[in-house]
Amino acid sequence: VQYILDLENICLDVCSSLVPKLLGNIVVLSAQKFSSNVIEKCLKIGPAHIVVKISRELIHHSKILNPTRFAEQDEDPILHLLSDPFGNYVIQTALSESATHCPKEFHQLVAAIRPQLQYLRNTPYIKRIQTKIQSGQRTIHAAKGNHAYKNGQKSFRKSPVSQR
């Protein structure tokens, strides 16, 4: 799947048809090595509506997902992703891409993350997450006067970014 998403002439079509099939499982897939790369790639290369769908699932599904799928029964799934070696990259990518393409979802994602930051003090990912939040806020602030924004969403996508 990652290879197909790297093919420039079909990646947007594949991403647009793939993500609806993954919806409902984004949080679980984000915590797995190879599937997290696919979710990240879809966030990076997919059109703005794909970023919205994935971001919304991370925000809303984390509130309703059965937490028994994760290591600790009482652990919030978004906290699990924030402290997970693969899930945190998905969260970082979602923060970056939503700040650029769907500010409303960026703010909702930040609102879901902020209460969890106190539990992440001893993780290696805390600084990266905080940096992505600050960077996203600057991006949104700078873009308010940009003509490329229409109805809160950027009207174009950047070229695909290489994998981590």
PDB file of C-alpha atoms in Angstrom:
ATOM      1  CA  VAL A   1       0.000   0.000   0.000  1.00  0.00           C
ATOM      2  CA  GLN A   2       2.839   2.386   0.864  1.00  0.00           C
ATOM      3  CA  TYR A   3       4.426   1.730  -2.526  1.00  0.00           C
ATOM      4  CA  ILE A   4       1.181   2.505  -4.349  1.00  0.00           C
ATOM      5  CA  LEU A   5       0.760   5.722  -2.374  1.00  0.00           C
ATOM      6  CA  ASP A   6       4.237   6.750  -3.545  1.00  0.00           C
ATOM      7  CA  LEU A   7       3.230   6.499  -7.220  1.00  0.00           C
ATOM      8  CA  GLU A   8       2.671  10.146  -8.130  1.00  0.00           C
ATOM      9  CA  ASN A   9       0.163   9.644 -10.930  1.00  0.00           C
ATOM     10  CA  ILE A  10      -2.340   7.603  -8.876  1.00  0.00           C
ATOM     11  CA  CYS A  11      -1.605   8.409  -5.227  1.00  0.00           C
ATOM     12  CA  LEU A  12      -4.477  10.886  -4.757  1.00  0.00           C
ATOM     13  CA  ASP A  13      -7.029   8.489  -6.256  1.00  0.00           C
ATOM     14  CA  VAL A  14      -5.769   5.590  -4.164  1.00  0.00           C
ATOM     15  CA  CYS A  15      -5.720   7.686  -1.011  1.00  0.00           C
ATOM     16  CA  SER A  16      -9.245   8.990  -1.648  1.00  0.00           C
ATOM     17  CA  SER A  17     -10.608   5.486  -2.132  1.00  0.00           C
ATOM     18  CA  LEU A  18      -8.538   3.853   0.630  1.00  0.00           C
ATOM     19  CA  VAL A  19      -9.292   6.134   3.581  1.00  0.00           C
ATOM     20  CA  PRO A  20     -13.085   5.579   3.613  1.00  0.00           C
ATOM     21  CA  LYS A  21     -12.363   1.849   3.959  1.00  0.00           C
ATOM     22  CA  LEU A  22     -10.045   2.517   6.904  1.00  0.00           C
ATOM     23  CA  LEU A  23     -12.460   4.784   8.765  1.00  0.00           C
ATOM     24  CA  GLY A  24     -13.523   3.222  12.024  1.00  0.00           C
ATOM     25  CA  ASN A  25     -10.053   1.736  12.468  1.00  0.00           C
ATOM     26  CA  ILE A  26      -7.798   4.802  12.181  1.00  0.00           C
ATOM     27  CA  VAL A  27      -6.905   4.868  15.888  1.00  0.00           C
ATOM     28  CA  VAL A  28      -6.020   1.161  15.996  1.00  0.00           C
ATOM     29  CA  LEU A  29      -4.087   1.304  12.694  1.00  0.00           C
ATOM     30  CA  SER A  30      -2.179   4.367  13.892  1.00  0.00           C
ATOM     31  CA  ALA A  31      -0.575   2.333  16.662  1.00  0.00           C
ATOM     32  CA  GLN A  32       0.862  -0.305  14.325  1.00  0.00           C
ATOM     33  CA  LYS A  33       4.211  -0.058  12.551  1.00  0.00           C
ATOM     34  CA  PHE A  34       3.268  -0.398   8.890  1.00  0.00           C
ATOM     35  CA  SER A  35      -0.325   0.789   8.973  1.00  0.00           C
ATOM     36  CA  SER A  36       0.725   3.968  10.814  1.00  0.00           C
ATOM     37  CA  ASN A  37       2.936   4.784   7.809  1.00  0.00           C
ATOM     38  CA  VAL A  38      -0.084   4.427   5.530  1.00  0.00           C
ATOM     39  CA  ILE A  39      -2.183   6.739   7.725  1.00  0.00           C
ATOM     40  CA  GLU A  40       0.647   9.304   7.776  1.00  0.00           C
ATOM     41  CA  LYS A  41       1.075   9.103   4.012  1.00  0.00           C
ATOM     42  CA  CYS A  42      -2.656   9.630   3.472  1.00  0.00           C
ATOM     43  CA  LEU A  43      -2.521  12.686   5.738  1.00  0.00           C
ATOM     44  CA  LYS A  44       0.454  14.080   3.822  1.00  0.00           C
ATOM     45  CA  ILE A  45      -0.660  13.462   0.242  1.00  0.00           C
ATOM     46  CA  GLY A  46      -4.420  13.226   0.480  1.00  0.00           C
ATOM     47  CA  PRO A  47      -6.735  16.078  -0.426  1.00  0.00           C
ATOM     48  CA  ALA A  48      -8.027  18.338   2.344  1.00  0.00           C
ATOM     49  CA  HIS A  49     -11.215  16.295   2.853  1.00  0.00           C
ATOM     50  CA  ILE A  50      -9.081  13.237   3.675  1.00  0.00           C
ATOM     51  CA  VAL A  51      -7.164  15.219   6.313  1.00  0.00           C
ATOM     52  CA  VAL A  52     -10.524  16.271   7.758  1.00  0.00           C
ATOM     53  CA  LYS A  53     -11.846  12.687   7.888  1.00  0.00           C
ATOM     54  CA  ILE A  54      -8.737  11.241   9.529  1.00  0.00           C
ATOM     55  CA  SER A  55      -8.424  14.147  11.982  1.00  0.00           C
ATOM     56  CA  ARG A  56     -12.081  13.878  12.960  1.00  0.00           C
ATOM     57  CA  GLU A  57     -11.728  10.185  13.612  1.00  0.00           C
ATOM     58  CA  LEU A  58      -8.663  10.758  15.782  1.00  0.00           C
ATOM     59  CA  ILE A  59     -10.595  13.412  17.712  1.00  0.00           C
ATOM     60  CA  HIS A  60     -14.006  11.792  18.035  1.00  0.00           C
ATOM     61  CA  HIS A  61     -13.243   8.091  17.813  1.00  0.00           C
ATOM     62  CA  SER A  62     -10.735   8.388  20.619  1.00  0.00           C
ATOM     63  CA  LYS A  63     -13.644   9.325  22.883  1.00  0.00           C
ATOM     64  CA  ILE A  64     -15.796   6.303  22.021  1.00  0.00           C
ATOM     65  CA  LEU A  65     -13.302   3.565  21.170  1.00  0.00           C
ATOM     66  CA  ASN A  66     -13.273   0.591  23.495  1.00  0.00           C
ATOM     67  CA  PRO A  67     -10.094   1.198  25.496  1.00  0.00           C
ATOM     68  CA  THR A  68      -9.637  -2.543  26.159  1.00  0.00           C
ATOM     69  CA  ARG A  69      -7.904  -2.762  22.777  1.00  0.00           C
ATOM     70  CA  PHE A  70      -4.987  -0.923  24.340  1.00  0.00           C
ATOM     71  CA  ALA A  71      -2.386  -1.789  26.951  1.00  0.00           C
ATOM     72  CA  GLU A  72      -4.157  -0.377  29.979  1.00  0.00           C
ATOM     73  CA  GLN A  73      -7.886  -0.796  30.287  1.00  0.00           C
ATOM     74  CA  ASP A  74      -8.495   2.713  31.619  1.00  0.00           C
ATOM     75  CA  GLU A  75      -6.123   4.459  29.193  1.00  0.00           C
ATOM     76  CA  ASP A  76      -7.592   7.023  26.822  1.00  0.00           C
ATOM     77  CA  PRO A  77      -6.861   5.969  23.217  1.00  0.00           C
ATOM     78  CA  ILE A  78      -5.514   9.428  22.320  1.00  0.00           C
ATOM     79  CA  LEU A  79      -3.139   9.206  25.295  1.00  0.00           C
ATOM     80  CA  HIS A  80      -2.064   5.794  24.032  1.00  0.00           C
ATOM     81  CA  LEU A  81      -1.355   7.222  20.562  1.00  0.00           C
ATOM     82  CA  LEU A  82       0.534  10.167  22.021  1.00  0.00           C
ATOM     83  CA  SER A  83       2.848   7.844  23.936  1.00  0.00           C
ATOM     84  CA  ASP A  84       3.036   5.120  21.285  1.00  0.00           C
ATOM     85  CA  PRO A  85       6.209   4.953  19.130  1.00  0.00           C
ATOM     86  CA  PHE A  86       4.103   4.843  15.937  1.00  0.00           C
ATOM     87  CA  GLY A  87       0.903   6.594  17.003  1.00  0.00           C
ATOM     88  CA  ASN A  88       2.713   9.744  18.075  1.00  0.00           C
ATOM     89  CA  TYR A  89       3.979  10.231  14.519  1.00  0.00           C
ATOM     90  CA  VAL A  90       0.399   9.992  13.239  1.00  0.00           C
ATOM     91  CA  ILE A  91      -0.674  12.598  15.806  1.00  0.00           C
ATOM     92  CA  GLN A  92       2.246  14.867  14.832  1.00  0.00           C
ATOM     93  CA  THR A  93       1.376  14.525  11.134  1.00  0.00           C
ATOM     94  CA  ALA A  94      -2.310  15.134  11.845  1.00  0.00           C
ATOM     95  CA  LEU A  95      -1.401  18.298  13.755  1.00  0.00           C
ATOM     96  CA  SER A  96       0.806  19.581  10.920  1.00  0.00           C
ATOM     97  CA  GLU A  97      -1.608  18.771   8.121  1.00  0.00           C
ATOM     98  CA  SER A  98      -4.770  19.892   9.905  1.00  0.00           C
ATOM     99  CA  ALA A  99      -3.150  23.227  10.773  1.00  0.00           C
ATOM    100  CA  THR A 100      -2.505  23.741   7.077  1.00  0.00           C
ATOM    101  CA  HIS A 101      -5.718  22.314   5.637  1.00  0.00           C
ATOM    102  CA  CYS A 102      -8.478  22.264   8.256  1.00  0.00           C
ATOM    103  CA  PRO A 103      -7.952  24.687  11.170  1.00  0.00           C
ATOM    104  CA  LYS A 104     -11.203  23.697  12.874  1.00  0.00           C
ATOM    105  CA  GLU A 105     -10.013  20.095  13.222  1.00  0.00           C
ATOM    106  CA  PHE A 106      -6.571  21.310  14.309  1.00  0.00           C
ATOM    107  CA  HIS A 107      -8.130  23.211  17.220  1.00  0.00           C
ATOM    108  CA  GLN A 108     -10.306  20.215  18.141  1.00  0.00           C
ATOM    109  CA  LEU A 109      -7.281  17.904  18.032  1.00  0.00           C
ATOM    110  CA  VAL A 110      -5.312  20.284  20.246  1.00  0.00           C
ATOM    111  CA  ALA A 111      -8.265  20.419  22.664  1.00  0.00           C
ATOM    112  CA  ALA A 112      -8.239  16.595  22.843  1.00  0.00           C
ATOM    113  CA  ILE A 113      -4.455  16.483  23.347  1.00  0.00           C
ATOM    114  CA  ARG A 114      -3.986  19.248  25.931  1.00  0.00           C
ATOM    115  CA  PRO A 115      -5.535  17.379  28.890  1.00  0.00           C
ATOM    116  CA  GLN A 116      -3.209  14.449  28.145  1.00  0.00           C
ATOM    117  CA  LEU A 117       0.038  16.454  28.130  1.00  0.00           C
ATOM    118  CA  GLN A 118       0.407  16.135  31.896  1.00  0.00           C
ATOM    119  CA  TYR A 119       0.749  12.348  31.490  1.00  0.00           C
ATOM    120  CA  LEU A 120       3.433  12.669  28.810  1.00  0.00           C
ATOM    121  CA  ARG A 121       6.102  14.504  30.778  1.00  0.00           C
ATOM    122  CA  ASN A 122       8.462  11.531  30.778  1.00  0.00           C
ATOM    123  CA  THR A 123       7.981  10.523  27.145  1.00  0.00           C
ATOM    124  CA  PRO A 124      10.414  11.396  24.355  1.00  0.00           C
ATOM    125  CA  TYR A 125       7.554  12.743  22.220  1.00  0.00           C
ATOM    126  CA  ILE A 126       6.283  15.594  24.415  1.00  0.00           C
ATOM    127  CA  LYS A 127       8.507  18.283  22.915  1.00  0.00           C
ATOM    128  CA  ARG A 128       7.658  17.276  19.362  1.00  0.00           C
ATOM    129  CA  ILE A 129       3.927  17.350  20.081  1.00  0.00           C
ATOM    130  CA  GLN A 130       4.187  20.752  21.777  1.00  0.00           C
ATOM    131  CA  THR A 131       6.285  22.077  18.885  1.00  0.00           C
ATOM    132  CA  LYS A 132       3.687  20.847  16.359  1.00  0.00           C
ATOM    133  CA  ILE A 133       0.921  22.567  18.336  1.00  0.00           C
ATOM    134  CA  GLN A 134       2.840  25.863  18.471  1.00  0.00           C
ATOM    135  CA  SER A 135       3.842  25.619  14.811  1.00  0.00           C
ATOM    136  CA  GLY A 136       0.258  24.862  13.797  1.00  0.00           C
ATOM    137  CA  GLN A 137      -1.038  27.854  15.718  1.00  0.00           C
ATOM    138  CA  ARG A 138       1.488  30.089  13.928  1.00  0.00           C
ATOM    139  CA  THR A 139       0.490  28.588  10.561  1.00  0.00           C
ATOM    140  CA  ILE A 140      -3.194  29.258  11.168  1.00  0.00           C
ATOM    141  CA  HIS A 141      -2.514  32.766  12.426  1.00  0.00           C
ATOM    142  CA  ALA A 142      -0.339  33.574   9.392  1.00  0.00           C
ATOM    143  CA  ALA A 143      -2.859  32.067   6.984  1.00  0.00           C
ATOM    144  CA  LYS A 144      -5.813  34.152   8.139  1.00  0.00           C
ATOM    145  CA  GLY A 145      -4.858  36.862   5.661  1.00  0.00           C
ATOM    146  CA  ASN A 146      -3.848  34.391   2.942  1.00  0.00           C
ATOM    147  CA  HIS A 147      -6.108  34.287  -0.112  1.00  0.00           C
ATOM    148  CA  ALA A 148      -5.496  30.539  -0.541  1.00  0.00           C
ATOM    149  CA  TYR A 149      -7.856  29.854   2.362  1.00  0.00           C
ATOM    150  CA  LYS A 150     -11.520  29.449   1.533  1.00  0.00           C
ATOM    151  CA  ASN A 151     -14.048  28.498   4.198  1.00  0.00           C
ATOM    152  CA  GLY A 152     -11.304  27.478   6.613  1.00  0.00           C
ATOM    153  CA  GLN A 153      -9.645  25.041   4.228  1.00  0.00           C
ATOM    154  CA  LYS A 154      -6.647  25.462   2.026  1.00  0.00           C
ATOM    155  CA  SER A 155      -7.524  25.267  -1.649  1.00  0.00           C
ATOM    156  CA  PHE A 156      -4.436  23.338  -2.746  1.00  0.00           C
ATOM    157  CA  ARG A 157      -2.232  20.488  -1.592  1.00  0.00           C
ATOM    158  CA  LYS A 158       1.515  20.394  -1.454  1.00  0.00           C
ATOM    159  CA  SER A 159       3.532  17.726  -3.213  1.00  0.00           C
ATOM    160  CA  PRO A 160       4.038  14.370  -1.491  1.00  0.00           C
ATOM    161  CA  VAL A 161       6.548  14.267   1.345  1.00  0.00           C
ATOM    162  CA  SER A 162       8.998  11.431   1.861  1.00  0.00           C
ATOM    163  CA  GLN A 163       8.444   8.923   4.632  1.00  0.00           C
ATOM    164  CA  ARG A 164      10.158   9.212   7.987  1.00  0.00           C
TER     165      ARG A 164
END
